[in-house]
Amino acid sequence: MTLSDVDWSRTAWWGVGALLTAALTFVVYSFVGTFVFGVFIYYATRPIYNRIRRRIPQTSVAAAVAIFAMTLPALLLVGYALLIVANQVQELNIAANGYLAQLPFTESTLDALTDPSQIAALDWQRYITIETVSGTVNSLTQAAGTLAFIGTGAIHLFVMLAVAFYLLRDGARLGRYLVRFTDQAGIVDAYGLAVDRDLKSVFFGNILNAIVTGTIAVIVYSVLNVFAPVGGSIPAAALVGLLAGVASLVPIVGMKLVYVPVAVFMAARAVANGVTGGLAFVLVFALASLVVVDTIPDLVLRPYVSGRSLHVGAVMLAYTLGPLLFGWYGIFLMPILLVLVVHFVRIVLPELLAGEPLRPYAVDPTHLTAAGPPEESGSDAVAAAKANADTRGNVDSGPDSEGDSTHGEREATEEE
């Protein structure tokens, strides 16, 4: 091959494509935590979006309602729970204080914001006046660091919600484009459906359950401590709640690994110190943990969780190693990598190693015959598989075609 045989125009366009891909990769890498958390919000919101779509046919309106009427308040509640945990970590004077020192809040402000008894005792009418509002605006104007911190957080939150919104609204269209543009005998369709199914199970079934239960536990335990007898309060209530949420990722026993030992410790302390009403408070703590924190979230989320094909041990390693390797967003990124690798090895790798055509059983209609696949030409098999792949929609598909709408209704019915 000589230089005269090179298609320089096509080569130049390939170079432009490589540069654009590198630029896009750099942007995603720089904000990988934000994008990964946006994907988590998408999977956490999708079952709610499917129900809303039955009453609101417009995809944009349904996605906006799901995001701003339900997801955003939940994120604010989770943020408040984390603020309570941050205050308690600061009071305990442990290693994380190096990070907490970067927060633009004084210790007195944190105490006032995170103590339920102080919030309940505030006279809000005294603060909502023209003088206090104008004073607050002037103070915020001077507090450039606080504004920068809040502004950066708001930008990241906006990007997360935007990623989730457009995945809800246009995810099906993007999936159909990838299948029709790159699919070979349905392999992309089969791989995408398998990945989507397990990501839904991991994000909605496991991580969302941990976040919900952890948030509920932090708030419930902090409120219980307001009514605790002297010397009989829950030790580090917010941290106990956070640990209970993390422990819910452990199979079978779950958060009982946390609140059962804490209840035993509180009972022994109450008996040893002769705390009046101590055992009764321990009983209230145990009942609240079992019913409000443990059972109710599990009953609410379990109907939405589909069966899982991932090995439990592999999932546990992903949850454990992800934060250690990548940081806070590793608990979302590592399970994504696990699902992508598992289904690549299961669906794609055997055909690549054997040098056979990529025809997974999930989309190959010949697997339905009892006698095995008939003798047919390669082009016929590819055409049949492509026809089968094209009829598949996505659960989030809009009313673009009759097949996509039917598939969305069928999967929404299964999730219900």
Short mmCIF file of C-alpha atoms in Angstrom, two decimals, residues 6-168:
data_model
loop_
_atom_site.label_atom_id
_atom_site.label_comp_id
_atom_site.label_asym_id
_atom_site.label_seq_id
_atom_site.Cartn_x
_atom_site.Cartn_y
_atom_site.Cartn_z
CA VAL A 6 -4.48 6.40 1.25
CA ASP A 7 -7.84 8.14 1.44
CA TRP A 8 -6.57 11.31 3.09
CA SER A 9 -10.03 12.82 3.44
CA ARG A 10 -11.31 9.81 5.36
CA THR A 11 -8.11 9.64 7.42
CA ALA A 12 -8.47 13.31 8.38
CA TRP A 13 -12.04 12.75 9.51
CA TRP A 14 -10.94 9.73 11.57
CA GLY A 15 -8.35 12.00 13.19
CA VAL A 16 -11.03 14.58 14.01
CA GLY A 17 -13.19 11.81 15.49
CA ALA A 18 -10.28 10.60 17.63
CA LEU A 19 -9.66 14.13 18.94
CA LEU A 20 -13.33 14.64 19.76
CA THR A 21 -13.45 11.27 21.52
CA ALA A 22 -10.36 12.16 23.55
CA ALA A 23 -11.87 15.54 24.51
CA LEU A 24 -15.16 13.91 25.56
CA THR A 25 -13.28 11.27 27.55
CA PHE A 26 -11.31 14.00 29.34
CA VAL A 27 -14.49 15.86 30.28
CA VAL A 28 -16.17 12.71 31.63
CA TYR A 29 -13.00 11.72 33.49
CA SER A 30 -12.72 15.16 35.10
CA PHE A 31 -16.29 14.95 36.40
CA VAL A 32 -16.65 11.18 36.60
CA GLY A 33 -18.23 11.28 40.07
CA THR A 34 -20.90 13.70 38.90
CA PHE A 35 -21.76 11.65 35.81
CA VAL A 36 -21.77 8.33 37.67
CA PHE A 37 -24.07 9.73 40.35
CA GLY A 38 -26.32 11.04 37.56
CA VAL A 39 -26.57 7.50 36.19
CA PHE A 40 -27.50 6.29 39.68
CA ILE A 41 -30.24 8.94 39.92
CA TYR A 42 -31.54 7.75 36.54
CA TYR A 43 -31.89 4.14 37.66
CA ALA A 44 -33.31 5.19 41.03
CA THR A 45 -35.93 7.40 39.35
CA ARG A 46 -36.85 5.18 36.40
CA PRO A 47 -39.52 3.04 38.15
CA ILE A 48 -41.21 6.24 39.36
CA TYR A 49 -40.94 7.72 35.86
CA ASN A 50 -42.58 4.63 34.36
CA ARG A 51 -45.59 5.03 36.63
CA ILE A 52 -45.88 8.74 35.87
CA ARG A 53 -45.74 8.05 32.13
CA ARG A 54 -49.01 6.12 32.40
CA ARG A 55 -50.76 9.36 33.39
CA ILE A 56 -48.55 11.93 31.64
CA PRO A 57 -47.79 10.83 28.07
CA GLN A 58 -45.31 13.67 27.39
CA THR A 59 -41.83 12.32 28.12
CA SER A 60 -40.31 15.70 29.04
CA VAL A 61 -43.07 16.55 31.51
CA ALA A 62 -43.03 13.07 33.05
CA ALA A 63 -39.23 13.17 33.47
CA ALA A 64 -39.37 16.66 35.00
CA VAL A 65 -42.07 15.62 37.48
CA ALA A 66 -40.10 12.51 38.47
CA ILE A 67 -36.87 14.50 38.94
CA PHE A 68 -38.05 17.74 40.58
CA ALA A 69 -41.11 16.57 42.51
CA MET A 70 -39.64 13.39 43.98
CA THR A 71 -35.90 12.98 43.38
CA LEU A 72 -34.74 16.51 44.28
CA PRO A 73 -36.53 16.59 47.67
CA ALA A 74 -35.08 13.16 48.43
CA LEU A 75 -31.57 14.40 47.59
CA LEU A 76 -32.05 17.42 49.86
CA LEU A 77 -33.13 15.11 52.67
CA VAL A 78 -30.06 12.92 52.12
CA GLY A 79 -27.89 16.04 52.13
CA TYR A 80 -29.37 17.13 55.46
CA ALA A 81 -28.70 13.69 56.93
CA LEU A 82 -25.08 13.91 55.77
CA LEU A 83 -24.84 17.34 57.39
CA ILE A 84 -25.92 15.80 60.70
CA VAL A 85 -23.28 13.08 60.27
CA ALA A 86 -20.63 15.71 59.45
CA ASN A 87 -21.44 17.60 62.64
CA GLN A 88 -21.19 14.45 64.72
CA VAL A 89 -17.89 13.46 63.13
CA GLN A 90 -16.57 16.93 63.94
CA GLU A 91 -17.66 16.59 67.57
CA LEU A 92 -15.95 13.19 67.88
CA ASN A 93 -12.66 14.75 66.68
CA ILE A 94 -11.67 11.87 64.42
CA ALA A 95 -9.46 11.73 61.31
CA ALA A 96 -12.15 13.04 58.92
CA ASN A 97 -11.92 16.50 60.50
CA GLY A 98 -9.31 17.44 57.91
CA TYR A 99 -12.01 17.24 55.27
CA LEU A 100 -14.74 18.75 57.43
CA ALA A 101 -12.59 21.80 58.09
CA GLN A 102 -13.15 22.75 54.44
CA LEU A 103 -16.89 23.19 55.04
CA PRO A 104 -17.88 26.88 55.17
CA PHE A 105 -19.87 26.44 58.40
CA THR A 106 -18.94 27.31 61.96
CA GLU A 107 -19.43 24.78 64.74
CA SER A 108 -22.30 26.78 66.25
CA THR A 109 -24.05 26.92 62.87
CA LEU A 110 -23.70 23.16 62.43
CA ASP A 111 -25.06 22.57 65.93
CA ALA A 112 -28.07 24.76 65.27
CA LEU A 113 -28.82 23.15 61.91
CA THR A 114 -28.40 19.53 62.93
CA ASP A 115 -29.97 19.41 66.41
CA PRO A 116 -33.72 18.63 66.11
CA SER A 117 -34.43 20.10 69.55
CA GLN A 118 -32.84 23.44 68.62
CA ILE A 119 -34.69 23.54 65.30
CA ALA A 120 -38.02 22.87 67.03
CA ALA A 121 -37.34 25.62 69.60
CA LEU A 122 -36.50 28.31 67.02
CA ASP A 123 -38.86 31.24 66.66
CA TRP A 124 -38.95 31.38 62.86
CA GLN A 125 -41.07 34.55 62.75
CA ARG A 126 -38.23 36.40 64.45
CA TYR A 127 -35.92 35.55 61.57
CA ILE A 128 -38.29 36.15 58.66
CA THR A 129 -38.28 39.95 58.58
CA ILE A 130 -37.10 42.53 56.09
CA GLU A 131 -34.14 43.43 58.29
CA THR A 132 -32.96 39.85 58.74
CA VAL A 133 -33.39 39.03 55.05
CA SER A 134 -31.42 42.10 53.95
CA GLY A 135 -28.78 41.33 56.58
CA THR A 136 -28.53 37.77 55.35
CA VAL A 137 -28.09 38.96 51.75
CA ASN A 138 -25.33 41.37 52.82
CA SER A 139 -23.60 38.63 54.82
CA LEU A 140 -23.75 36.23 51.87
CA THR A 141 -22.32 38.91 49.63
CA GLN A 142 -19.31 39.14 51.90
CA ALA A 143 -18.98 35.39 52.34
CA ALA A 144 -17.38 34.64 48.98
CA GLY A 145 -16.04 31.30 50.14
CA THR A 146 -19.44 30.09 51.21
CA LEU A 147 -21.02 31.25 47.96
CA ALA A 148 -18.32 29.50 45.95
CA PHE A 149 -18.85 26.29 47.91
CA ILE A 150 -22.63 26.41 47.49
CA GLY A 151 -22.34 27.44 43.84
CA THR A 152 -20.00 24.57 42.99
CA GLY A 153 -22.29 22.11 44.73
CA ALA A 154 -25.30 23.53 42.89
CA ILE A 155 -23.54 23.14 39.53
CA HIS A 156 -22.68 19.51 40.26
CA LEU A 157 -26.25 18.87 41.40
CA PHE A 158 -27.58 20.48 38.22
CA VAL A 159 -25.37 18.27 36.04
CA MET A 160 -26.46 15.15 37.94
CA LEU A 161 -30.13 15.98 37.52
CA ALA A 162 -29.60 16.92 33.87
CA VAL A 163 -27.92 13.58 33.13
CA ALA A 164 -30.77 11.71 34.82
CA PHE A 165 -33.43 13.84 33.07
CA TYR A 166 -32.09 13.30 29.55
CA LEU A 167 -31.49 9.60 30.15
CA LEU A 168 -35.11 9.27 31.24
#
